Amino acid sequence: MTGLLVCAVVIVVASVFGLLRARRDGRLRMRAKSGAVVLTAGDLGAGLGERATLVQFSTAFCQPCRATRRVLAEVVELVPGVAHVEVDAEQQLDLVRRLDILRTPTVLVLDSDGREVRRAAGQPRRADVIAALGEAI
């Protein structure tokens, strides 16, 4: 009987955790103004976009990273003056630590000056990225 109760509690806790994680996954959140991050072309190894930049932190075997790459490429085609820079998180560990990147994919939306406007951990939806770009531009 005790084993059954423990099993039920574990299932409930895991389900709640999964629902909360799914709810937050891919949502573009605002960053605190006090911790405003500014990135340069030297930090990223590529030029910033004229109006905004989408920075994607990826790893080689990350399946959601591939889907995120496609979503961001579609957005870049739709919105002029926006650049997409993909950073290999394994190769840029100093930058990953400095920016507190905890998982891949993580997408940063930067304004034209390289300031972080929004951040998403997980695969963002195209409509959310476009809305975040509206704030950055």
PDB file of C-alpha atoms in Angstrom:
ATOM      1  CA  MET A   1       0.000   0.000   0.000  1.00  0.00           C
ATOM      2  CA  THR A   2       2.831   2.414   0.881  1.00  0.00           C
ATOM      3  CA  GLY A   3       4.533   1.755  -2.465  1.00  0.00           C
ATOM      4  CA  LEU A   4       1.326   2.584  -4.319  1.00  0.00           C
ATOM      5  CA  LEU A   5       0.973   5.872  -2.416  1.00  0.00           C
ATOM      6  CA  VAL A   6       4.587   6.840  -3.147  1.00  0.00           C
ATOM      7  CA  CYS A   7       4.085   6.018  -6.818  1.00  0.00           C
ATOM      8  CA  ALA A   8       0.939   8.173  -6.978  1.00  0.00           C
ATOM      9  CA  VAL A   9       2.706  11.125  -5.326  1.00  0.00           C
ATOM     10  CA  VAL A  10       5.634  10.861  -7.758  1.00  0.00           C
ATOM     11  CA  ILE A  11       3.258  10.804 -10.730  1.00  0.00           C
ATOM     12  CA  VAL A  12       1.378  13.879  -9.475  1.00  0.00           C
ATOM     13  CA  VAL A  13       4.583  15.839  -8.800  1.00  0.00           C
ATOM     14  CA  ALA A  14       6.043  14.900 -12.187  1.00  0.00           C
ATOM     15  CA  SER A  15       2.817  15.897 -13.942  1.00  0.00           C
ATOM     16  CA  VAL A  16       2.707  19.290 -12.236  1.00  0.00           C
ATOM     17  CA  PHE A  17       6.352  19.898 -13.095  1.00  0.00           C
ATOM     18  CA  GLY A  18       5.734  18.917 -16.725  1.00  0.00           C
ATOM     19  CA  LEU A  19       2.727  21.213 -17.042  1.00  0.00           C
ATOM     20  CA  LEU A  20       4.610  24.161 -15.561  1.00  0.00           C
ATOM     21  CA  ARG A  21       7.598  23.537 -17.809  1.00  0.00           C
ATOM     22  CA  ALA A  22       5.420  23.268 -20.913  1.00  0.00           C
ATOM     23  CA  ARG A  23       3.699  26.511 -20.011  1.00  0.00           C
ATOM     24  CA  ARG A  24       7.001  28.409 -19.756  1.00  0.00           C
ATOM     25  CA  ASP A  25       8.847  26.698 -22.604  1.00  0.00           C
ATOM     26  CA  GLY A  26       9.572  29.034 -25.520  1.00  0.00           C
ATOM     27  CA  ARG A  27       7.934  32.101 -23.954  1.00  0.00           C
ATOM     28  CA  LEU A  28       9.747  35.345 -24.650  1.00  0.00           C
ATOM     29  CA  ARG A  29      10.212  37.053 -21.298  1.00  0.00           C
ATOM     30  CA  MET A  30      11.477  40.526 -20.503  1.00  0.00           C
ATOM     31  CA  ARG A  31      14.822  40.859 -18.778  1.00  0.00           C
ATOM     32  CA  ALA A  32      15.303  43.038 -15.704  1.00  0.00           C
ATOM     33  CA  LYS A  33      16.573  46.523 -16.561  1.00  0.00           C
ATOM     34  CA  SER A  34      19.240  46.344 -13.857  1.00  0.00           C
ATOM     35  CA  GLY A  35      20.808  43.307 -15.527  1.00  0.00           C
ATOM     36  CA  ALA A  36      20.624  44.720 -19.052  1.00  0.00           C
ATOM     37  CA  VAL A  37      22.922  42.764 -21.350  1.00  0.00           C
ATOM     38  CA  VAL A  38      24.651  44.484 -24.253  1.00  0.00           C
ATOM     39  CA  LEU A  39      26.330  42.325 -26.882  1.00  0.00           C
ATOM     40  CA  THR A  40      28.664  43.455 -29.634  1.00  0.00           C
ATOM     41  CA  ALA A  41      29.597  41.929 -32.966  1.00  0.00           C
ATOM     42  CA  GLY A  42      32.861  40.817 -31.331  1.00  0.00           C
ATOM     43  CA  ASP A  43      30.951  38.901 -28.644  1.00  0.00           C
ATOM     44  CA  LEU A  44      28.842  37.078 -31.227  1.00  0.00           C
ATOM     45  CA  GLY A  45      31.425  36.601 -33.946  1.00  0.00           C
ATOM     46  CA  ALA A  46      28.999  38.128 -36.457  1.00  0.00           C
ATOM     47  CA  GLY A  47      27.531  41.520 -37.222  1.00  0.00           C
ATOM     48  CA  LEU A  48      24.423  42.864 -35.547  1.00  0.00           C
ATOM     49  CA  GLY A  49      21.295  43.497 -37.566  1.00  0.00           C
ATOM     50  CA  GLU A  50      20.458  46.981 -38.773  1.00  0.00           C
ATOM     51  CA  ARG A  51      17.217  47.077 -36.748  1.00  0.00           C
ATOM     52  CA  ALA A  52      17.424  44.019 -34.465  1.00  0.00           C
ATOM     53  CA  THR A  53      19.249  40.739 -33.970  1.00  0.00           C
ATOM     54  CA  LEU A  54      17.996  37.276 -33.035  1.00  0.00           C
ATOM     55  CA  VAL A  55      20.707  35.340 -31.207  1.00  0.00           C
ATOM     56  CA  GLN A  56      20.191  31.591 -30.911  1.00  0.00           C
ATOM     57  CA  PHE A  57      22.303  29.477 -28.564  1.00  0.00           C
ATOM     58  CA  SER A  58      22.384  25.886 -29.829  1.00  0.00           C
ATOM     59  CA  THR A  59      24.218  22.604 -29.441  1.00  0.00           C
ATOM     60  CA  ALA A  60      24.998  19.960 -32.046  1.00  0.00           C
ATOM     61  CA  PHE A  61      22.500  17.288 -30.959  1.00  0.00           C
ATOM     62  CA  CYS A  62      19.633  19.554 -29.918  1.00  0.00           C
ATOM     63  CA  GLN A  63      16.515  18.646 -31.929  1.00  0.00           C
ATOM     64  CA  PRO A  64      14.470  21.732 -30.899  1.00  0.00           C
ATOM     65  CA  CYS A  65      17.434  23.876 -32.017  1.00  0.00           C
ATOM     66  CA  ARG A  66      16.849  22.803 -35.622  1.00  0.00           C
ATOM     67  CA  ALA A  67      13.189  23.772 -35.488  1.00  0.00           C
ATOM     68  CA  THR A  68      14.087  27.071 -33.817  1.00  0.00           C
ATOM     69  CA  ARG A  69      16.613  27.789 -36.583  1.00  0.00           C
ATOM     70  CA  ARG A  70      13.838  27.360 -39.172  1.00  0.00           C
ATOM     71  CA  VAL A  71      11.420  29.612 -37.251  1.00  0.00           C
ATOM     72  CA  LEU A  72      14.003  32.372 -36.876  1.00  0.00           C
ATOM     73  CA  ALA A  73      15.004  32.105 -40.551  1.00  0.00           C
ATOM     74  CA  GLU A  74      11.346  32.615 -41.529  1.00  0.00           C
ATOM     75  CA  VAL A  75      11.103  35.665 -39.276  1.00  0.00           C
ATOM     76  CA  VAL A  76      14.306  37.164 -40.723  1.00  0.00           C
ATOM     77  CA  GLU A  77      12.817  36.797 -44.221  1.00  0.00           C
ATOM     78  CA  LEU A  78       9.619  38.562 -43.108  1.00  0.00           C
ATOM     79  CA  VAL A  79      11.158  41.486 -41.219  1.00  0.00           C
ATOM     80  CA  PRO A  80      13.766  43.606 -43.027  1.00  0.00           C
ATOM     81  CA  GLY A  81      16.868  44.722 -41.129  1.00  0.00           C
ATOM     82  CA  VAL A  82      16.833  41.767 -38.729  1.00  0.00           C
ATOM     83  CA  ALA A  83      19.798  39.392 -38.487  1.00  0.00           C
ATOM     84  CA  HIS A  84      19.923  35.853 -37.118  1.00  0.00           C
ATOM     85  CA  VAL A  85      23.129  34.770 -35.378  1.00  0.00           C
ATOM     86  CA  GLU A  86      23.532  31.208 -34.172  1.00  0.00           C
ATOM     87  CA  VAL A  87      26.064  30.604 -31.388  1.00  0.00           C
ATOM     88  CA  ASP A  88      27.397  27.140 -30.597  1.00  0.00           C
ATOM     89  CA  ALA A  89      26.971  27.007 -26.820  1.00  0.00           C
ATOM     90  CA  GLU A  90      29.657  24.326 -26.477  1.00  0.00           C
ATOM     91  CA  GLN A  91      32.243  26.488 -28.237  1.00  0.00           C
ATOM     92  CA  GLN A  92      31.346  29.745 -26.444  1.00  0.00           C
ATOM     93  CA  LEU A  93      31.196  28.660 -22.801  1.00  0.00           C
ATOM     94  CA  ASP A  94      32.447  32.017 -21.470  1.00  0.00           C
ATOM     95  CA  LEU A  95      29.615  33.847 -23.229  1.00  0.00           C
ATOM     96  CA  VAL A  96      27.092  31.210 -22.117  1.00  0.00           C
ATOM     97  CA  ARG A  97      28.149  31.658 -18.490  1.00  0.00           C
ATOM     98  CA  ARG A  98      28.191  35.463 -18.721  1.00  0.00           C
ATOM     99  CA  LEU A  99      24.647  35.502 -20.128  1.00  0.00           C
ATOM    100  CA  ASP A 100      23.362  32.788 -17.773  1.00  0.00           C
ATOM    101  CA  ILE A 101      22.219  30.493 -20.601  1.00  0.00           C
ATOM    102  CA  LEU A 102      20.901  27.361 -18.891  1.00  0.00           C
ATOM    103  CA  ARG A 103      19.558  25.300 -21.802  1.00  0.00           C
ATOM    104  CA  THR A 104      19.381  25.115 -25.553  1.00  0.00           C
ATOM    105  CA  PRO A 105      17.822  26.477 -27.548  1.00  0.00           C
ATOM    106  CA  THR A 106      17.830  29.890 -25.931  1.00  0.00           C
ATOM    107  CA  VAL A 107      16.908  32.867 -28.105  1.00  0.00           C
ATOM    108  CA  LEU A 108      17.821  36.463 -27.285  1.00  0.00           C
ATOM    109  CA  VAL A 109      16.129  39.374 -29.031  1.00  0.00           C
ATOM    110  CA  LEU A 110      18.532  42.320 -29.252  1.00  0.00           C
ATOM    111  CA  ASP A 111      17.741  45.858 -30.339  1.00  0.00           C
ATOM    112  CA  SER A 112      19.926  47.714 -32.871  1.00  0.00           C
ATOM    113  CA  ASP A 113      22.411  48.667 -30.116  1.00  0.00           C
ATOM    114  CA  GLY A 114      22.828  45.044 -29.001  1.00  0.00           C
ATOM    115  CA  ARG A 115      20.774  45.369 -25.787  1.00  0.00           C
ATOM    116  CA  GLU A 116      18.780  42.322 -24.776  1.00  0.00           C
ATOM    117  CA  VAL A 117      15.053  43.058 -24.992  1.00  0.00           C
ATOM    118  CA  ARG A 118      13.559  39.576 -24.592  1.00  0.00           C
ATOM    119  CA  ARG A 119      14.705  36.013 -23.968  1.00  0.00           C
ATOM    120  CA  ALA A 120      13.154  32.599 -24.590  1.00  0.00           C
ATOM    121  CA  ALA A 121      14.405  29.280 -23.255  1.00  0.00           C
ATOM    122  CA  GLY A 122      13.031  26.597 -25.527  1.00  0.00           C
ATOM    123  CA  GLN A 123      11.530  26.832 -28.980  1.00  0.00           C
ATOM    124  CA  PRO A 124       9.618  30.109 -29.433  1.00  0.00           C
ATOM    125  CA  ARG A 125       6.592  30.498 -31.673  1.00  0.00           C
ATOM    126  CA  ARG A 126       6.958  32.640 -34.789  1.00  0.00           C
ATOM    127  CA  ALA A 127       4.196  35.050 -33.702  1.00  0.00           C
ATOM    128  CA  ASP A 128       5.918  35.594 -30.337  1.00  0.00           C
ATOM    129  CA  VAL A 129       9.241  36.361 -32.023  1.00  0.00           C
ATOM    130  CA  ILE A 130       7.609  38.857 -34.364  1.00  0.00           C
ATOM    131  CA  ALA A 131       5.866  40.536 -31.406  1.00  0.00           C
ATOM    132  CA  ALA A 132       9.174  40.767 -29.525  1.00  0.00           C
ATOM    133  CA  LEU A 133      10.824  42.284 -32.581  1.00  0.00           C
ATOM    134  CA  GLY A 134       8.093  44.917 -32.613  1.00  0.00           C
ATOM    135  CA  GLU A 135       9.278  45.938 -29.157  1.00  0.00           C
ATOM    136  CA  ALA A 136      12.969  45.892 -30.147  1.00  0.00           C
ATOM    137  CA  ILE A 137      12.481  47.942 -33.301  1.00  0.00           C
TER     138      ILE A 137
END
